[in-house]
Amino acid sequence: MELSDEKSSRNNFLNDYEDDMDMNIYVKIKELADKYASELKNQVDARIEEMKSDDTSHYLIYRVLGVTNQEGSFIDLYQNKGRFLYKYAGAFLEEAACMCIKHKYSKAAKIRIPNTLGSRPKTFEIDCLVDGMAHEIKWRDATTDGDHITKEHTRVKVIKEKGYTPIRVMFYYPQRSQAKKIQETLETLYKGIGGQYYYGDTAWEYIKEMTDIDLLDILQKIADSRK
């Protein structure tokens, strides 16, 4: 997209929404998205260049299993791209959501609290604490590790004992059955201890109701501006 087109798209967005919300938050999230997009591209480009000198002798095993050298090359390439993409997608969305909360509640902050129920880990991180509400922000969580439940159970209890309300906000629900079962257990855990658990549409709506900012709409506008 040309710079003039980008500016025009942004101006159109601002004109459409100038009576509905503070455009300062749109600008901040757009700048955040640009930063993450640039960093993602740099990381991927560097890895692609690095992979040109990789040892590909393992392609023999790919061929044994019916995968051609060309297919194997594409698989390795996109596996590496995927790792970076998932990392940056998650970090961006989590930071954007926290940015919305901080825009409405200036005292909201990321903090660490000591683990009072065990020695590992020594501390637990709260992504965004505001007015006693301890938010854990996830873009998605596809883990199938049973230990994850144990750790999360301890984490939620520590937060509750600290006097905070544990709140989990996850924008995209996993699609595999085992990962879904993990999330169902976590939802029961949160609600059973007096916390809150939001995912999918309810996660987007929670951020909107809490902050008066339609984060989903902003992200859709930014995505459309990339065309």
CSV table of C-alpha atoms in Angstrom, one decimal:
chain,number,residue,atom,x,y,z
A,1,MET,CA,0.0,0.0,0.0
A,2,GLU,CA,1.3,3.5,-0.9
A,3,LEU,CA,1.8,6.0,1.9
A,4,SER,CA,-0.9,8.2,0.5
A,5,ASP,CA,-3.3,5.3,0.5
A,6,GLU,CA,-2.4,4.4,4.1
A,7,LYS,CA,-3.0,8.0,5.2
A,8,SER,CA,-6.3,8.1,3.3
A,9,SER,CA,-7.5,4.8,4.9
A,10,ARG,CA,-6.6,6.1,8.3
A,11,ASN,CA,-8.4,9.4,7.7
A,12,ASN,CA,-11.5,7.6,6.5
A,13,PHE,CA,-11.5,5.6,9.7
A,14,LEU,CA,-11.1,8.6,11.9
A,15,ASN,CA,-13.9,10.4,10.1
A,16,ASP,CA,-16.2,7.4,10.5
A,17,TYR,CA,-15.6,7.1,14.2
A,18,GLU,CA,-14.7,10.6,15.4
A,19,ASP,CA,-18.0,10.9,17.3
A,20,ASP,CA,-17.9,7.4,18.9
A,21,MET,CA,-14.5,7.0,20.5
A,22,ASP,CA,-11.1,8.5,21.3
A,23,MET,CA,-9.1,8.1,18.1
A,24,ASN,CA,-5.9,8.3,20.1
A,25,ILE,CA,-6.3,4.7,21.0
A,26,TYR,CA,-6.7,3.7,17.3
A,27,VAL,CA,-3.5,5.5,16.5
A,28,LYS,CA,-1.6,3.8,19.4
A,29,ILE,CA,-2.8,0.3,18.4
A,30,LYS,CA,-2.0,1.0,14.7
A,31,GLU,CA,1.5,2.1,15.7
A,32,LEU,CA,1.8,-1.0,17.9
A,33,ALA,CA,0.7,-3.2,15.0
A,34,ASP,CA,3.2,-1.6,12.6
A,35,LYS,CA,6.0,-2.2,15.1
A,36,TYR,CA,5.1,-5.9,15.5
A,37,ALA,CA,4.6,-6.4,11.8
A,38,SER,CA,8.0,-4.9,11.1
A,39,GLU,CA,9.7,-7.0,13.8
A,40,LEU,CA,8.0,-10.1,12.5
A,41,LYS,CA,9.2,-9.4,8.9
A,42,ASN,CA,12.7,-8.8,10.1
A,43,GLN,CA,12.8,-12.1,12.1
A,44,VAL,CA,11.3,-14.1,9.2
A,45,ASP,CA,13.6,-12.6,6.6
A,46,ALA,CA,16.7,-13.3,8.8
A,47,ARG,CA,15.6,-16.9,9.4
A,48,ILE,CA,15.0,-17.5,5.7
A,49,GLU,CA,18.5,-16.3,4.9
A,50,GLU,CA,19.9,-18.4,7.7
A,51,MET,CA,18.0,-21.5,6.4
A,52,LYS,CA,19.8,-21.2,3.0
A,53,SER,CA,22.9,-22.8,4.6
A,54,ASP,CA,21.0,-25.4,6.6
A,55,ASP,CA,21.9,-29.1,6.4
A,56,THR,CA,19.1,-30.8,4.6
A,57,SER,CA,20.3,-34.4,4.9
A,58,HIS,CA,17.1,-35.1,7.0
A,59,TYR,CA,15.1,-34.8,3.8
A,60,LEU,CA,16.1,-38.5,3.3
A,61,ILE,CA,13.6,-39.4,6.1
A,62,TYR,CA,11.0,-37.1,4.6
A,63,ARG,CA,11.3,-39.0,1.3
A,64,VAL,CA,11.1,-42.3,3.1
A,65,LEU,CA,7.8,-41.1,4.5
A,66,GLY,CA,6.5,-40.0,1.1
A,67,VAL,CA,7.4,-36.3,1.3
A,68,THR,CA,9.4,-34.9,-1.6
A,69,ASN,CA,12.4,-32.6,-1.1
A,70,GLN,CA,10.4,-29.6,-2.3
A,71,GLU,CA,7.5,-30.4,0.1
A,72,GLY,CA,10.0,-30.9,2.9
A,73,SER,CA,11.6,-27.5,2.1
A,74,PHE,CA,8.2,-25.8,2.2
A,75,ILE,CA,7.3,-27.6,5.5
A,76,ASP,CA,10.5,-26.5,7.2
A,77,LEU,CA,10.1,-23.0,5.9
A,78,TYR,CA,6.6,-22.5,7.1
A,79,GLN,CA,7.2,-24.3,10.4
A,80,ASN,CA,9.8,-21.6,11.1
A,81,LYS,CA,7.6,-18.8,9.9
A,82,GLY,CA,4.7,-20.2,12.0
A,83,ARG,CA,6.8,-20.1,15.2
A,84,PHE,CA,7.5,-16.5,14.7
A,85,LEU,CA,4.0,-15.6,13.6
A,86,TYR,CA,2.4,-17.3,16.7
A,87,LYS,CA,4.8,-15.6,19.0
A,88,TYR,CA,4.2,-12.1,17.5
A,89,ALA,CA,0.5,-12.5,17.1
A,90,GLY,CA,0.1,-13.5,20.7
A,91,ALA,CA,2.3,-10.8,22.0
A,92,PHE,CA,0.7,-8.1,19.9
A,93,LEU,CA,-2.9,-9.0,20.8
A,94,GLU,CA,-2.1,-9.3,24.5
A,95,GLU,CA,-0.4,-5.9,24.5
A,96,ALA,CA,-3.2,-4.3,22.5
A,97,ALA,CA,-5.8,-5.5,24.9
A,98,CYS,CA,-3.8,-4.3,27.9
A,99,MET,CA,-3.4,-1.0,26.1
A,100,CYS,CA,-7.2,-0.6,25.9
A,101,ILE,CA,-7.5,-1.3,29.6
A,102,LYS,CA,-4.8,1.2,30.5
A,103,HIS,CA,-6.4,3.8,28.2
A,104,LYS,CA,-9.5,3.7,30.4
A,105,TYR,CA,-7.8,3.0,33.7
A,106,SER,CA,-4.5,4.9,34.0
A,107,LYS,CA,-3.4,2.9,37.1
A,108,ALA,CA,-3.7,-0.5,35.4
A,109,ALA,CA,-0.3,-2.3,35.4
A,110,LYS,CA,1.5,-5.5,34.8
A,111,ILE,CA,2.8,-6.9,38.1
A,112,ARG,CA,4.4,-10.0,39.7
A,113,ILE,CA,3.3,-11.5,42.9
A,114,PRO,CA,5.1,-14.1,45.0
A,115,ASN,CA,4.0,-17.7,44.9
A,116,THR,CA,2.8,-18.2,48.5
A,117,LEU,CA,1.8,-21.8,47.8
A,118,GLY,CA,5.0,-23.3,46.4
A,119,SER,CA,8.5,-22.7,45.3
A,120,ARG,CA,8.2,-23.1,41.6
A,121,PRO,CA,7.7,-20.7,40.0
A,122,LYS,CA,8.8,-18.2,42.5
A,123,THR,CA,6.4,-15.5,41.2
A,124,PHE,CA,3.3,-15.3,39.0
A,125,GLU,CA,2.7,-12.5,36.5
A,126,ILE,CA,-0.5,-10.6,36.3
A,127,ASP,CA,-0.9,-9.2,32.8
A,128,CYS,CA,-3.0,-6.3,33.8
A,129,LEU,CA,-4.2,-5.5,37.3
A,130,VAL,CA,-6.8,-2.8,37.7
A,131,ASP,CA,-9.1,-2.2,40.7
A,132,GLY,CA,-8.4,-5.6,42.2
A,133,MET,CA,-9.1,-7.4,38.9
A,134,ALA,CA,-6.2,-9.6,37.9
A,135,HIS,CA,-6.4,-10.1,34.2
A,136,GLU,CA,-4.6,-12.9,32.3
A,137,ILE,CA,-4.8,-12.0,28.6
A,138,LYS,CA,-4.3,-14.7,26.1
A,139,TRP,CA,-4.7,-14.5,22.3
A,140,ARG,CA,-5.3,-18.3,22.4
A,141,ASP,CA,-4.1,-21.3,24.4
A,142,ALA,CA,-3.8,-24.6,22.6
A,143,THR,CA,-1.8,-26.4,25.3
A,144,THR,CA,-2.6,-30.1,26.0
A,145,ASP,CA,-0.1,-30.3,28.9
A,146,GLY,CA,-1.8,-31.5,32.1
A,147,ASP,CA,0.9,-29.8,34.2
A,148,HIS,CA,-0.5,-26.5,32.8
A,149,ILE,CA,-3.7,-27.1,34.8
A,150,THR,CA,-1.7,-27.7,38.0
A,151,LYS,CA,0.3,-24.6,37.6
A,152,GLU,CA,-2.8,-22.5,36.7
A,153,HIS,CA,-4.6,-23.9,39.7
A,154,THR,CA,-1.8,-22.7,42.0
A,155,ARG,CA,-1.7,-19.4,40.2
A,156,VAL,CA,-5.4,-18.7,40.6
A,157,LYS,CA,-5.4,-19.6,44.2
A,158,VAL,CA,-2.4,-17.4,44.9
A,159,ILE,CA,-4.2,-14.5,43.2
A,160,LYS,CA,-7.3,-15.1,45.1
A,161,GLU,CA,-5.4,-15.3,48.4
A,162,LYS,CA,-3.8,-11.9,47.5
A,163,GLY,CA,-7.3,-10.4,47.5
A,164,TYR,CA,-7.6,-10.1,43.7
A,165,THR,CA,-10.3,-11.5,41.4
A,166,PRO,CA,-8.7,-13.7,38.7
A,167,ILE,CA,-10.0,-13.0,35.3
A,168,ARG,CA,-9.0,-14.9,32.2
A,169,VAL,CA,-9.6,-13.3,28.8
A,170,MET,CA,-8.8,-15.5,25.8
A,171,PHE,CA,-9.8,-14.3,22.3
A,172,TYR,CA,-9.5,-17.5,20.3
A,173,TYR,CA,-10.6,-20.9,21.6
A,174,PRO,CA,-8.5,-24.0,20.7
A,175,GLN,CA,-10.0,-26.3,18.1
A,176,ARG,CA,-8.5,-29.7,19.1
A,177,SER,CA,-10.5,-31.8,21.5
A,178,GLN,CA,-7.8,-32.4,24.1
A,179,ALA,CA,-6.9,-28.7,24.2
A,180,LYS,CA,-10.6,-27.9,24.6
A,181,LYS,CA,-10.9,-30.2,27.6
A,182,ILE,CA,-8.0,-28.3,29.2
A,183,GLN,CA,-9.8,-25.0,28.7
A,184,GLU,CA,-13.1,-26.5,30.1
A,185,THR,CA,-11.2,-27.5,33.2
A,186,LEU,CA,-9.6,-24.0,33.5
A,187,GLU,CA,-13.0,-22.4,33.1
A,188,THR,CA,-14.4,-24.5,35.9
A,189,LEU,CA,-11.4,-23.6,38.1
A,190,TYR,CA,-11.8,-19.9,37.5
A,191,LYS,CA,-15.5,-19.8,38.2
A,192,GLY,CA,-15.2,-22.2,41.1
A,193,ILE,CA,-12.9,-19.9,42.9
A,194,GLY,CA,-15.0,-16.8,42.3
A,195,GLY,CA,-13.1,-15.6,39.2
A,196,GLN,CA,-14.2,-14.9,35.6
A,197,TYR,CA,-13.4,-16.6,32.4
A,198,TYR,CA,-14.1,-15.1,28.9
A,199,TYR,CA,-13.3,-16.6,25.5
A,200,GLY,CA,-14.1,-16.0,21.9
A,201,ASP,CA,-16.9,-13.5,21.4
A,202,THR,CA,-17.3,-12.9,25.1
A,203,ALA,CA,-13.7,-11.9,25.4
A,204,TRP,CA,-14.0,-9.2,22.7
A,205,GLU,CA,-17.2,-8.1,24.4
A,206,TYR,CA,-15.6,-8.0,27.8
A,207,ILE,CA,-12.9,-5.6,26.6
A,208,LYS,CA,-15.4,-3.5,24.8
A,209,GLU,CA,-17.7,-3.2,27.8
A,210,MET,CA,-14.9,-2.6,30.3
A,211,THR,CA,-13.0,0.0,28.3
A,212,ASP,CA,-15.6,1.5,25.9
A,213,ILE,CA,-13.2,0.5,23.1
A,214,ASP,CA,-14.2,-1.9,20.3
A,215,LEU,CA,-10.8,-3.6,19.9
A,216,LEU,CA,-12.1,-6.1,17.4
A,217,ASP,CA,-13.4,-3.4,15.1
A,218,ILE,CA,-10.1,-1.5,15.3
A,219,LEU,CA,-8.2,-4.6,14.4
A,220,GLN,CA,-10.5,-5.3,11.5
A,221,LYS,CA,-9.9,-1.7,10.2
A,222,ILE,CA,-6.2,-2.2,10.5
A,223,ALA,CA,-6.3,-5.5,8.7
A,224,ASP,CA,-8.3,-4.0,5.9
A,225,SER,CA,-5.8,-1.2,5.6
A,226,ARG,CA,-3.1,-3.8,4.8
A,227,LYS,CA,-4.8,-4.8,1.5
